Coordinates of C-alpha atoms in Angstrom, one line a residue:
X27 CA 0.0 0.0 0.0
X28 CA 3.0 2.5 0.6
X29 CA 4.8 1.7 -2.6
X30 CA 1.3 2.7 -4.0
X31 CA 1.0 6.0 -2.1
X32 CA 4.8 6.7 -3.0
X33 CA 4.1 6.3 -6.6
X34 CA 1.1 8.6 -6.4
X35 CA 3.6 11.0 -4.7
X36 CA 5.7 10.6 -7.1
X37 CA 3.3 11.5 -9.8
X38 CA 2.1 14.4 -7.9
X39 CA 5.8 15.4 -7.7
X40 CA 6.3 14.5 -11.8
X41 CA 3.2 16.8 -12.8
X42 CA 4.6 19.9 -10.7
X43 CA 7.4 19.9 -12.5
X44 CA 6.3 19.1 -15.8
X45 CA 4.1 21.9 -15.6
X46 CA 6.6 24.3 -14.6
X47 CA 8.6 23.4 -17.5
X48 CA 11.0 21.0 -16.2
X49 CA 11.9 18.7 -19.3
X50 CA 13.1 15.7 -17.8
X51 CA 10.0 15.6 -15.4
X52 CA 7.8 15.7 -18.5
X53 CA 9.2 12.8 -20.0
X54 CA 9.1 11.0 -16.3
X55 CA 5.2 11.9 -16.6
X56 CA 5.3 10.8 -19.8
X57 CA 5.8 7.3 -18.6
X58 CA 3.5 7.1 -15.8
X59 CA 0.7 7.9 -18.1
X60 CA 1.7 4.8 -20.6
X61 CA 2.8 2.9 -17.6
X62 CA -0.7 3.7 -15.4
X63 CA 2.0 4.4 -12.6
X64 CA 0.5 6.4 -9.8
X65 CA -2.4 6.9 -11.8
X66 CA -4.7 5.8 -14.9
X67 CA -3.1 4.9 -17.7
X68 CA -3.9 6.9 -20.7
X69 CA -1.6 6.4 -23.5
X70 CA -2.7 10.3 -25.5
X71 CA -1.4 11.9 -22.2
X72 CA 1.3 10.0 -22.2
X73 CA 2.3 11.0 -26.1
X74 CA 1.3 15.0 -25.3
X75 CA 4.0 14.7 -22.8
X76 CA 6.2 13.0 -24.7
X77 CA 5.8 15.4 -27.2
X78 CA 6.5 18.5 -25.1
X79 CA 9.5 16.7 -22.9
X80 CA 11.4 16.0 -26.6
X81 CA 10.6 19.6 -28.3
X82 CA 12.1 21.1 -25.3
X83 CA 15.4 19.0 -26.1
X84 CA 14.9 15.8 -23.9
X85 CA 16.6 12.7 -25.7
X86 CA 14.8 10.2 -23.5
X87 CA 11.9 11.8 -24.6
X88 CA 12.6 12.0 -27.9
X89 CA 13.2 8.3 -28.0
X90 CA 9.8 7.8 -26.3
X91 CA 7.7 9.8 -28.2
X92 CA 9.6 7.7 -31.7
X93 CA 8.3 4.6 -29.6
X94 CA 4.8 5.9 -30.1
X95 CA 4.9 7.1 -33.5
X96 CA 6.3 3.5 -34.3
X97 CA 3.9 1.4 -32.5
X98 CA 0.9 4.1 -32.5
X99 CA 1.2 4.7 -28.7
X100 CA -1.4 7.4 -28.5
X101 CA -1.3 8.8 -32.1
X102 CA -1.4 7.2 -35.3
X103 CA 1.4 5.2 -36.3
X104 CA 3.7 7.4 -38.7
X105 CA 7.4 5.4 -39.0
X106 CA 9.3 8.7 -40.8
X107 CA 8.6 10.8 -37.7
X108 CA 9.6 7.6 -35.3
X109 CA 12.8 8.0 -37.5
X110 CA 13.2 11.5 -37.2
X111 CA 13.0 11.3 -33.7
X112 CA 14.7 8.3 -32.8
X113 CA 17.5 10.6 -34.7
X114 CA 17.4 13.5 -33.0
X115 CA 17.7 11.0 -29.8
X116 CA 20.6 9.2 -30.9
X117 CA 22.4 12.5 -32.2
X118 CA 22.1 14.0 -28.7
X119 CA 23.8 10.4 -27.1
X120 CA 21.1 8.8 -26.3
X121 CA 22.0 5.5 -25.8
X122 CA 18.6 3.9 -26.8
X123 CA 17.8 6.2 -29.2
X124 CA 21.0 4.6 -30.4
X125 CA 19.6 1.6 -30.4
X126 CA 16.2 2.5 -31.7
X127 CA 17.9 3.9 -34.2
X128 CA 19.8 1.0 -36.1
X129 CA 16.6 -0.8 -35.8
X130 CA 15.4 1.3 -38.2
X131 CA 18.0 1.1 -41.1
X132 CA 17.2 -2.1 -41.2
X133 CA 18.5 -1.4 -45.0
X134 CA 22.0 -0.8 -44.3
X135 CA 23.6 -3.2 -42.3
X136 CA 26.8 -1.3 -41.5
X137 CA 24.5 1.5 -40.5
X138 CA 22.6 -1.1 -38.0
X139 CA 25.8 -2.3 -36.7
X140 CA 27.0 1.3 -36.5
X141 CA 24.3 2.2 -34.1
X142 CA 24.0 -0.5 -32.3
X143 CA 27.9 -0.4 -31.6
X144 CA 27.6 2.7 -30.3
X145 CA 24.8 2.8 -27.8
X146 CA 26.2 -0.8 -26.9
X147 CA 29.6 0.6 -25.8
X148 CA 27.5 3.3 -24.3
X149 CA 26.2 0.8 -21.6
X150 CA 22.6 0.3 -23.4
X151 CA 21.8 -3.1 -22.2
X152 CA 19.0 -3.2 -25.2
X153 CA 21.8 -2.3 -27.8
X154 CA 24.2 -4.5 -26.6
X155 CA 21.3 -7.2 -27.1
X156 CA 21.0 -5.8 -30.3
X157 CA 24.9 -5.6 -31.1
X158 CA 25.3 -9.4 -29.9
X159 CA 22.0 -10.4 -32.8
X160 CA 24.4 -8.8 -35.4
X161 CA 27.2 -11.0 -34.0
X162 CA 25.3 -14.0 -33.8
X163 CA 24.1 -13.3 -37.2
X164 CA 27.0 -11.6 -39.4
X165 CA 24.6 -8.1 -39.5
X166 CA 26.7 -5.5 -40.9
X167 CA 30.4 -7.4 -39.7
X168 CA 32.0 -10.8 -39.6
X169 CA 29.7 -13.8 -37.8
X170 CA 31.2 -14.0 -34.5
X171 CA 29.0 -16.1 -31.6
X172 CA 31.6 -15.5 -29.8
X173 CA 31.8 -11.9 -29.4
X174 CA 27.8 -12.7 -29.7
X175 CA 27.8 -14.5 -26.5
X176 CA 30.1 -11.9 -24.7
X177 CA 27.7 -8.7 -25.5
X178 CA 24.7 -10.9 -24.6
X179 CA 26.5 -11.6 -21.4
X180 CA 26.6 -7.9 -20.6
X181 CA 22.8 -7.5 -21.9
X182 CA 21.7 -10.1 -19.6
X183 CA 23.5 -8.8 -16.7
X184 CA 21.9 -5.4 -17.1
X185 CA 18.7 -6.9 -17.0
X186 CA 17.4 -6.9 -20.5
X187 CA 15.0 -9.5 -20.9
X188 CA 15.9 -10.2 -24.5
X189 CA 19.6 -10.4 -23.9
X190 CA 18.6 -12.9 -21.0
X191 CA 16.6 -15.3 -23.4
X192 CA 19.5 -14.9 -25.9
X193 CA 21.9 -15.5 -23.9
X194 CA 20.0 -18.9 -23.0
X195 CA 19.8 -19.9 -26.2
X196 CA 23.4 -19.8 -27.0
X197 CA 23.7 -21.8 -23.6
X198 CA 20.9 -24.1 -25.1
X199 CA 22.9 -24.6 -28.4
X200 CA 26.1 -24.4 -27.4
X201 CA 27.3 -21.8 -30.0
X202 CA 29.8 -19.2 -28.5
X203 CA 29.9 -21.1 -25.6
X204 CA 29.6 -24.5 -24.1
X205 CA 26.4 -26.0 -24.2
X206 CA 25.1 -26.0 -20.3
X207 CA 21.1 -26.7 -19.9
X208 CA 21.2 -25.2 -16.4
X209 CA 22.1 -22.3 -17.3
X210 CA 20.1 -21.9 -20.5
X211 CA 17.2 -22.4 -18.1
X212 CA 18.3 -20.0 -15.2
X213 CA 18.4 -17.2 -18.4
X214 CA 15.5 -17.9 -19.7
X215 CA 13.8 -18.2 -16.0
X216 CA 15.0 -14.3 -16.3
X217 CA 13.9 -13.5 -18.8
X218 CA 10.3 -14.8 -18.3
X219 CA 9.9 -13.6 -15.1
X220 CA 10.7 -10.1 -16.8
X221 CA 7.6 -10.8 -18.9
X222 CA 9.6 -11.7 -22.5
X223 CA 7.5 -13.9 -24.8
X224 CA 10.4 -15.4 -26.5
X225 CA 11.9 -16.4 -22.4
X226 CA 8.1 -17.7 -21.4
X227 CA 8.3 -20.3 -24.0
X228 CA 11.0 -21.1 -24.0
X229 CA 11.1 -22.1 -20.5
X230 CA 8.1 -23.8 -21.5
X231 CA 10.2 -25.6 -23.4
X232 CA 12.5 -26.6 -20.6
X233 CA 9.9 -27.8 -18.6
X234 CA 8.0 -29.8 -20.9
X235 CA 11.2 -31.8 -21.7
X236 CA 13.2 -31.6 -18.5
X237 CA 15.5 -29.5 -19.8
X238 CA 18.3 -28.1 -16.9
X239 CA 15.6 -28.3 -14.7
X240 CA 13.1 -31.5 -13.5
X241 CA 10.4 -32.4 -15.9
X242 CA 7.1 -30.4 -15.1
X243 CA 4.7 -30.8 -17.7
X244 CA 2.3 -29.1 -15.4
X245 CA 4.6 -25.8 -15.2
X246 CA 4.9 -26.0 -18.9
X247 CA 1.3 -25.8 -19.4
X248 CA 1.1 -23.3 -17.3
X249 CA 3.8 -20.5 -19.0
X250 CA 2.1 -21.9 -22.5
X251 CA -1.2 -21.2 -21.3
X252 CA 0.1 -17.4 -19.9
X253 CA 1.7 -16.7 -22.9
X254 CA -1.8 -17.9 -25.3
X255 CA -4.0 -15.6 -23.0
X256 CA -1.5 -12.7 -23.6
X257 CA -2.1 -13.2 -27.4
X258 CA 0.8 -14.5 -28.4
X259 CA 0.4 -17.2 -32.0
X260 CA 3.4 -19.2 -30.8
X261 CA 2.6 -19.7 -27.0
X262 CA -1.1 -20.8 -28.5
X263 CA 0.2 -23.3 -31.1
X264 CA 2.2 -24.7 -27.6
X265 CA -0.9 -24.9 -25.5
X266 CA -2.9 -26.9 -28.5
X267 CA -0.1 -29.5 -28.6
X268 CA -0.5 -29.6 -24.3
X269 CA -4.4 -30.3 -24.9
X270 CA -4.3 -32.5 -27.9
X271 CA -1.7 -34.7 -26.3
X272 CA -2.8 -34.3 -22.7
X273 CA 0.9 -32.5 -21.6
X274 CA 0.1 -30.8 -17.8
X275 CA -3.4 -30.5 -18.6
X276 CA -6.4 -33.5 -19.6
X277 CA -6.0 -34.3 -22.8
X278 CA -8.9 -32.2 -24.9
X279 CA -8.9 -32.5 -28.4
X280 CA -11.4 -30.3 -28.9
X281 CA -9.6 -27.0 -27.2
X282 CA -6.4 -28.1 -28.7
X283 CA -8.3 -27.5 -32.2
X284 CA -8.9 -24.1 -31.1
X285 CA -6.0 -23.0 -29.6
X286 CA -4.3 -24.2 -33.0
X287 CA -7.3 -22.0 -35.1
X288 CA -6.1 -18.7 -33.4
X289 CA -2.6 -19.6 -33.5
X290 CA -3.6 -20.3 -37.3
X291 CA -5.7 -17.4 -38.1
X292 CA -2.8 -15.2 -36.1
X293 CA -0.1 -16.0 -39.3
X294 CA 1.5 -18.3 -37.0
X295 CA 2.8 -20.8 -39.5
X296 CA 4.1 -23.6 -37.1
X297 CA -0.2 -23.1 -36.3
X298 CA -1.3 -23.2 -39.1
X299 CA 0.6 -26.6 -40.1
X300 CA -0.8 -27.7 -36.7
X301 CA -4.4 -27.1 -37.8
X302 CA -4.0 -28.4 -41.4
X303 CA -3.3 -31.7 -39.2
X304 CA -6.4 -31.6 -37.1
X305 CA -8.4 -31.5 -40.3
X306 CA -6.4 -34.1 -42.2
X307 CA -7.0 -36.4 -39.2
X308 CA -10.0 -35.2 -37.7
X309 CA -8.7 -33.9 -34.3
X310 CA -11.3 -31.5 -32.6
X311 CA -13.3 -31.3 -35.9
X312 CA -14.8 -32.9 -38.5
X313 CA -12.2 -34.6 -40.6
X314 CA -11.9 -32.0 -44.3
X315 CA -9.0 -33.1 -46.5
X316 CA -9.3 -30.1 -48.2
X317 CA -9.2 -27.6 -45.1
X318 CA -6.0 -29.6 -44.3
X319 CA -4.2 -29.0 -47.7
X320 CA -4.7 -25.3 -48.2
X321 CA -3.5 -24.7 -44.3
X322 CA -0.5 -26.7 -45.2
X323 CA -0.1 -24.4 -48.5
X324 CA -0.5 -21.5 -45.9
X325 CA 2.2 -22.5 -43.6
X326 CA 4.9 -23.6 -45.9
X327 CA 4.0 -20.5 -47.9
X328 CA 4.9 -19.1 -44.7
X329 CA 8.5 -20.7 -45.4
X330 CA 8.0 -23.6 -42.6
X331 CA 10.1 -26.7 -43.2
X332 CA 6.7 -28.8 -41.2
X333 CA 4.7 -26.7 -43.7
X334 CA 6.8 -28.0 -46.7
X335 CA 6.8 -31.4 -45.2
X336 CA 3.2 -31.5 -44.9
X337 CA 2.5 -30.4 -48.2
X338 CA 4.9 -33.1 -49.7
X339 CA 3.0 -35.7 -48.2
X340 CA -0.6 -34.3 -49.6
X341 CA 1.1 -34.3 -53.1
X342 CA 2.4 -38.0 -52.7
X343 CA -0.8 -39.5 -51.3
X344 CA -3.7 -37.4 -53.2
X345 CA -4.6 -35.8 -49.4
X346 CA -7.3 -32.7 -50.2
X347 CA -5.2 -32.4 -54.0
X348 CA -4.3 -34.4 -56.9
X349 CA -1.4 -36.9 -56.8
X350 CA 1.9 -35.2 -58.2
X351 CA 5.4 -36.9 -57.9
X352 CA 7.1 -34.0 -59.3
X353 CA 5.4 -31.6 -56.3
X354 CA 5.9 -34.3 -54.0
X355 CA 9.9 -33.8 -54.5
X356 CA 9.6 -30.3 -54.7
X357 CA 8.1 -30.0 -51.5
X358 CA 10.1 -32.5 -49.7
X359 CA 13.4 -31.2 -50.8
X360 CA 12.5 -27.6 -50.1
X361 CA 11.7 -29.1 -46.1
X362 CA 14.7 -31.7 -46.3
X363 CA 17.0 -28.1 -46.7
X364 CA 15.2 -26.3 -44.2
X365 CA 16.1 -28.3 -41.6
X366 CA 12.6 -30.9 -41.4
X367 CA 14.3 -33.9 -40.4
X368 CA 10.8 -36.1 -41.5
X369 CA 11.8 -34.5 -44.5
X370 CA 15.1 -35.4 -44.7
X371 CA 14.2 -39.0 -44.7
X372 CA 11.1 -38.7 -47.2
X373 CA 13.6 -37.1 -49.7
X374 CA 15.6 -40.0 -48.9
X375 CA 13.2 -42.5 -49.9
X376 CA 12.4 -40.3 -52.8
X377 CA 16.3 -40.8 -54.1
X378 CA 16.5 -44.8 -53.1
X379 CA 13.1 -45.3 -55.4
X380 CA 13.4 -42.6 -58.0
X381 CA 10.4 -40.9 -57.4
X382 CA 11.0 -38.2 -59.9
X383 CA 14.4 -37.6 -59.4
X384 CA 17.6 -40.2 -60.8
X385 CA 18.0 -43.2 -58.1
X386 CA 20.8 -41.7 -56.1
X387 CA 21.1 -44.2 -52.8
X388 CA 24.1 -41.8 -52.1
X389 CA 21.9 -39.3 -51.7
X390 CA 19.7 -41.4 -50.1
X391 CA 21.8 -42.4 -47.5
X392 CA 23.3 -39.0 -46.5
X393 CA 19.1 -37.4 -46.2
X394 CA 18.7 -40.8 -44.3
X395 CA 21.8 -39.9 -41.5
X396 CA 20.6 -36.8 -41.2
X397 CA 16.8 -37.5 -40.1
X398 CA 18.3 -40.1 -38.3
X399 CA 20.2 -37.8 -36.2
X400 CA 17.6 -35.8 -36.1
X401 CA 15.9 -38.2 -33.9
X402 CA 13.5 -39.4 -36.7
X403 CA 12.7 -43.4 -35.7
X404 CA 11.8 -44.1 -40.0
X405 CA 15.4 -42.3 -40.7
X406 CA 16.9 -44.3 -37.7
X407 CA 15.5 -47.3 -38.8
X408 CA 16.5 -46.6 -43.3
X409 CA 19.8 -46.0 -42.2
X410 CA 20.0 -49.0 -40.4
X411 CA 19.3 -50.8 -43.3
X412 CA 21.6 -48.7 -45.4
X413 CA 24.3 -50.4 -43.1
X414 CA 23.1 -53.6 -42.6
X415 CA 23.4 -54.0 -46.5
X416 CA 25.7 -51.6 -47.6
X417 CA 23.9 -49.3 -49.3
X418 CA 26.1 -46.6 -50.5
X419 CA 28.1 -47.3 -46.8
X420 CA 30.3 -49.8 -46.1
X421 CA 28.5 -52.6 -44.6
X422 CA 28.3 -52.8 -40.9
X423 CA 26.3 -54.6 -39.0
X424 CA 27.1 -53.2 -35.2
X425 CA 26.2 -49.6 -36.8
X426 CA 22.8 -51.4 -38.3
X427 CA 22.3 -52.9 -34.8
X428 CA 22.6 -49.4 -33.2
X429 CA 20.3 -47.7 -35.5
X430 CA 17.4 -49.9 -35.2
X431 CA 18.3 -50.0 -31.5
X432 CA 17.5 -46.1 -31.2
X433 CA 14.7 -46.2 -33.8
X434 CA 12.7 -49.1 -31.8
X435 CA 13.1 -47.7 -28.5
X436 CA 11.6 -44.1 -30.2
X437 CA 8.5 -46.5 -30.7
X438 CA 8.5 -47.0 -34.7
X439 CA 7.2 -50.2 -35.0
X440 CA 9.7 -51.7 -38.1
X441 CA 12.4 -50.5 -36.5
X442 CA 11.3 -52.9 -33.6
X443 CA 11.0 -55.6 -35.9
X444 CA 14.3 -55.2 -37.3
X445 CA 15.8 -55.0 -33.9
X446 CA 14.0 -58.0 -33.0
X447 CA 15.2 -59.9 -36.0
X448 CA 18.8 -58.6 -35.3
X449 CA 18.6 -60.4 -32.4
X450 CA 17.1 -63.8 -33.4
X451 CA 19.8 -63.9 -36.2
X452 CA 23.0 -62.6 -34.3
X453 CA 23.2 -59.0 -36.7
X454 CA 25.5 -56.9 -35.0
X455 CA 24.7 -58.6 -31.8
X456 CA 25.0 -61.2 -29.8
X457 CA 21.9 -64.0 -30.2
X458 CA 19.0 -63.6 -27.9
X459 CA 16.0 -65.6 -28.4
X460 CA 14.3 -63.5 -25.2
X461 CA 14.9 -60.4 -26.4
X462 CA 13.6 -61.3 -30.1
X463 CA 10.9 -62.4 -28.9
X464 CA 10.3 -59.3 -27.2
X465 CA 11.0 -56.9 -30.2
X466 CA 8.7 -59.0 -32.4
X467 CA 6.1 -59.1 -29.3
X468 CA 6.4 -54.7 -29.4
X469 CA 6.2 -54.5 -33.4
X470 CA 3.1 -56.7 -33.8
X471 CA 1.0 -54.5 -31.1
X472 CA 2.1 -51.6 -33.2
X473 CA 0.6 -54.0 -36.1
X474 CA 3.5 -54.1 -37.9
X475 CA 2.7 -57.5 -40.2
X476 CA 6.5 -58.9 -40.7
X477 CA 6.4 -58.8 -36.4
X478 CA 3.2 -60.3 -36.4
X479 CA 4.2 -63.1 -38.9
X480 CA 7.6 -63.7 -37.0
X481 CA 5.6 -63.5 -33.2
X482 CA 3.6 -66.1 -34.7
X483 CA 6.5 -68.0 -35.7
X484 CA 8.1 -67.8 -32.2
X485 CA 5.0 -69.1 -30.6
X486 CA 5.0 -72.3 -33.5
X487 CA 8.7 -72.9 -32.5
X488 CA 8.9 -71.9 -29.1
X489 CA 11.8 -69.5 -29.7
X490 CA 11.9 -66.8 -26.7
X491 CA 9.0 -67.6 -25.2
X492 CA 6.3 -71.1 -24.5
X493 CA 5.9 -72.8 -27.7
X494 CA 1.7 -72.2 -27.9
X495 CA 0.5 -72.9 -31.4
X496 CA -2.7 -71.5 -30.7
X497 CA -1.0 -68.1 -30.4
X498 CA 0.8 -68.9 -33.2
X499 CA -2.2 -69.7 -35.1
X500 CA -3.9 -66.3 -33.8
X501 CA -1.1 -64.1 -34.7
X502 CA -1.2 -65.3 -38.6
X503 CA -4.6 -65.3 -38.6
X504 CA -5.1 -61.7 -37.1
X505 CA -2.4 -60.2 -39.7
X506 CA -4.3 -61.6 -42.2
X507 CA -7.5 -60.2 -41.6
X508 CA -6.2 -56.6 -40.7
X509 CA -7.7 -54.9 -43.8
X510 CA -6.0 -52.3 -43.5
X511 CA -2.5 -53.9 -44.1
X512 CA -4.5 -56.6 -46.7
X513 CA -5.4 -52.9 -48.8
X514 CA -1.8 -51.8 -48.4
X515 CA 0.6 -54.4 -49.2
X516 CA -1.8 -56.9 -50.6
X517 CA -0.9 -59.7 -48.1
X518 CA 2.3 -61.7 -46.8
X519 CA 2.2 -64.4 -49.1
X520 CA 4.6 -66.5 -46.9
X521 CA 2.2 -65.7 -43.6
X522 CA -0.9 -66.6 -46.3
X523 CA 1.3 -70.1 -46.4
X524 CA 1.4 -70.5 -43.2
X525 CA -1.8 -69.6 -42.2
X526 CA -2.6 -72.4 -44.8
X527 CA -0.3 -74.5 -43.3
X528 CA -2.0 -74.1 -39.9
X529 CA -5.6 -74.8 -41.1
X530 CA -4.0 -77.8 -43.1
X531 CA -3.2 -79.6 -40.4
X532 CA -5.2 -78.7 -37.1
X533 CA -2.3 -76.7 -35.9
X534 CA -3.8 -74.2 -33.3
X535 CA -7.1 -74.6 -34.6
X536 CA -9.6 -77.0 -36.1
X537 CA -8.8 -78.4 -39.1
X538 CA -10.1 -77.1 -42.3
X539 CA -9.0 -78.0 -45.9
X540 CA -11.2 -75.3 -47.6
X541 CA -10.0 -72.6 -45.4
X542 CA -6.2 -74.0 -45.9
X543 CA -6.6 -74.2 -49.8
X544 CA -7.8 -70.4 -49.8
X545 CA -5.3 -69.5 -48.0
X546 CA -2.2 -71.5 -50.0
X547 CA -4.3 -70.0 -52.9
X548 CA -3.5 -66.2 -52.4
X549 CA 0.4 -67.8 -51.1
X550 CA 0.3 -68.9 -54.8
X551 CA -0.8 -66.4 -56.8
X552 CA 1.6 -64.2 -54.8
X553 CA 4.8 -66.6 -56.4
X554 CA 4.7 -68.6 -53.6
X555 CA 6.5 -72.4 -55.0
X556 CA 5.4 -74.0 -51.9
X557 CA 1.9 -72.8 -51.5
X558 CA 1.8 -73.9 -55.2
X559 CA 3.1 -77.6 -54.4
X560 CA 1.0 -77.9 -51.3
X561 CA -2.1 -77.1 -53.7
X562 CA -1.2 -80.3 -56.1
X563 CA -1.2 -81.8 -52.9
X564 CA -4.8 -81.1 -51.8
X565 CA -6.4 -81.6 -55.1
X566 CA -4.8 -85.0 -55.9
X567 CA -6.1 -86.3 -52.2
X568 CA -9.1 -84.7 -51.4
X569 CA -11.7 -86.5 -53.2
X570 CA -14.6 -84.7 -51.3
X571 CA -13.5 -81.1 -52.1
X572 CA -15.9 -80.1 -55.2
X573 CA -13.7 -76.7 -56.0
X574 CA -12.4 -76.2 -59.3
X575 CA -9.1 -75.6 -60.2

């Protein structure tokens, strides 16, 4: 209550002053009226004060009355007379009209670098934010993150919020510096706290993934959900994923569709891939195909490598827009470049099988490593088998081992089946039957049909686990009536053999010669030599099956 009462005093004090003339006091009345500080805020007072404290020769003033004519602060927004103040301000020595300043020749880098030099060395925490960016970056001089890191150091130390978050992310990174994720987070604690947007999310970040600090998914939420209420595209697109996937909060499909449709409908392009999802899918919404292409075109328009991605994978499949190989490269190498690390491996693929392009497994297997290490389980899992068969590598079985290892335990379900056969066939490892078994056991729930087939062979054998042949009967026959998989790869023909095989002979179920000679049938007409020879067998000995041939 007395800091209240001492900041109406202080008003009381600022408005004497100002009215007598006093210059300085202006501008410090000035900000209490933009700031509501001891009294109501009223952003045209604020300006008229403004005004007054930089005709009378104020540079703080001057640089706060270019603030509002270059955000429209209490007048209409009118950027040559922001400029024409902001130099005025920086003429006089004003350290952040300095800054303000370089910001606005954004045309001329040495300029930029110029200014912000200046009211950096001047002790302007904002410019030495702003001289570290042109560090970081190569703005108007030689990329340094080096001398980056040290001006963000000084930033951050003054207090600037932006320098703090900066500063984070070189700590994040590790560029300039080494990488430390304690004190990334400690910066961009700062520099939330302070109230920066870029610092709230980031720490967001942090605590979502445990990152220098303990996982807190419920913290997480909570700086998403304070940066979505403040407006901000980015900090909504964040609090959709928390409700669609249930991170800190109940998973709610429905407000995670429209946290994504005002992160969308904001030009968020990171939100707008996110919604184009939801309608692909159906997530929150009814399901439009449609909808889901044209806010993919939006956000990769928008020059997002998920965008790009997105948009790739409507070409290739027909989703909401005609089928086009030469678009589905296009798109797909445009993401692969921008960083999109499902990208990278979908332009793989697209060089290994010469989908509009010349077969380039070279190619192939460098987009493969790199969506690989981008902690992609498909890449992990291609590049594996670049290395288990030398595919433009040299072949090397321990590395093929350790790629499926990473991409099965990310949860892609044919990198579990390739670990799982790795390990019933000694590939880069040492034989174990258990852990096979296991693999095999993880891939089928994911309904992957080559783990299904091979669980079901386990079971038959008794390899890893109890041999059961009514398990192993179940698994062949559940593969084999998955539609789905049936409509997509047209059937295992050696699980259709087996399957035959089982029926054939009572072998975890009751025997039935019709059922096995449909099934040996579609073995057969898939180029299966034994389902063939097994269906000479049937027809010369069954006398009471009136099929024809």
């Amino acid at each position: 209550m007395e800091s209240e009462i001492g900041k109406t005093r202080a008003f009381q004090q600022y408005m004497e002053s100002a009215e007598g003339g006093n210059h300085s006091e202006q501008f410090n009345l000035g900000f209490c009226y933009q700031h509501g500080i001891g009294t109501t805020k009223d952003e045209k007072k604020a300006f008229q004060w403004y005004l007054k404290s930089a005709e009378g020769g104020d540079s703080k003033g001057q640089n706060n009355l270019g603030n509002c004519y270059r955000y429209g602060i209490g007048t209409v927004k009118d950027e040559e007379k922001a400029f024409q103040w902001y130099l005025k301000s920086a003429e006089a020595g004003n350290h952040k009209g300095q800054n303000s300043l370089g910001y606005c020749y954004h045309y001329d880098e040495k300029k930029v670098f110029q200014w912000y030099l200046e009211s950096a060395e001047g002790g302007s925490s904002e410019g030495q934010n702003s001289l570290g960016y042109c560090y970081q970056y190569g703005i108007g001089t030689v990329k340094d993150e080096k001398e980056a890191f040290q001006w963000y150091v000084k930033s951050a130390e003054g207090g600037n919020s932006g320098g703090q978050n900066n500063l984070g992310e070189l700590y994040y990174y590790g560029e300039g510096t080494t990488k430390d994720d304690e004190k990334a987070f400690q910066w961009y604690l700062k520099s939330a706290e302070a109230g920066n947007r870029k610092g709230q999310s980031n720490l967001g970040y942090c605590y979502q993934h445990g990152i220098g600090t303990i996982k807190d998914e419920k913290k997480a939420f909570q700086w998403y959900l304070k940066l979505a209420e403040g407006g901000n595209s980015k900090g909504q697109n964040s609090l959709g994923y928390c409700y669609q996937y249930g991170i800190g909060t109940t998973n709610d499909k429905e407000k995670a569709f429209q946290w994504y449709l005002k992160s969308a409908e904001a030009g968020n392009h990171k939100g707008q891939n996110s919604l184009g999802y939801c309608y692909q899918h159906g997530i929150g919404t009814t399901k439009d195909e449609k909808k889901a292409f044209q806010w993919y075109l939006k956000s990769a328009m928008g020059d997002r490598s998920e965008g790009h991605f997105s948009l790739g994978y409507c070409y290739q499949h027909g989703i909401g827009t005609t089928n086009n190989e030469e678009k589905t490269f296009q798109w797909y190498l445009k993401s692969a470049e921008g960083g999109d690390n499902k990208g990278q491996n979908n332009l793989g693929y697209c060089y290994q099988h010469e989908i509009v392009t010349t077969k380039d497994e070279e190619k192939a297997f460098q987009w493969y490593m790199k969506s690989a290490e981008g902690g992609v389980g498909e890449g992990q899992n291609n590049l594996g088998y670049c290395y288990q068969y030398g595919i433009r590598t040299t072949k090397d079985e321990k590395k093929a081992f350790q790629w499926y290892m990473k991409s099965a335990e990310g949860g892609y379900h044919e990198g579990q089946y390739n670990l799982g056969y790795c390990y019933h066939n000694r590939i880069g490892t040492a034989k174990d039957e258990e852990k096979a078994f296991q693999w095999y056991l993880k891939s089928t729930k994911g309904g992957n049909s080559k783990g299904q087939y091979n669980l079901g062979y386990c079971y038959h054998i008794g390899i890893g686990t109890t041999k059961d042949e009514n398990k192993a009967f179940q698994e062949d026959s559940d593969r084999q009536n998955d539609l789905g998989y049936c409509y997509q790869y047209r059937g295992n023909h050696l699980g259709q053999y087996n399957l035959g095989y089982c029926y054939y002979n009572g072998i975890g179920t009751i025997k039935d010669e019709k059922k096995a000679l449909h099934w040996y049938s579609m073995s057969a007409e898939g180029g299966n030599t034994d389902a063939q020879i097994m269906l000479e067998e049937i027809y010369l000995h069954s006398n009471n099956l009136h099929l024809s041939k």
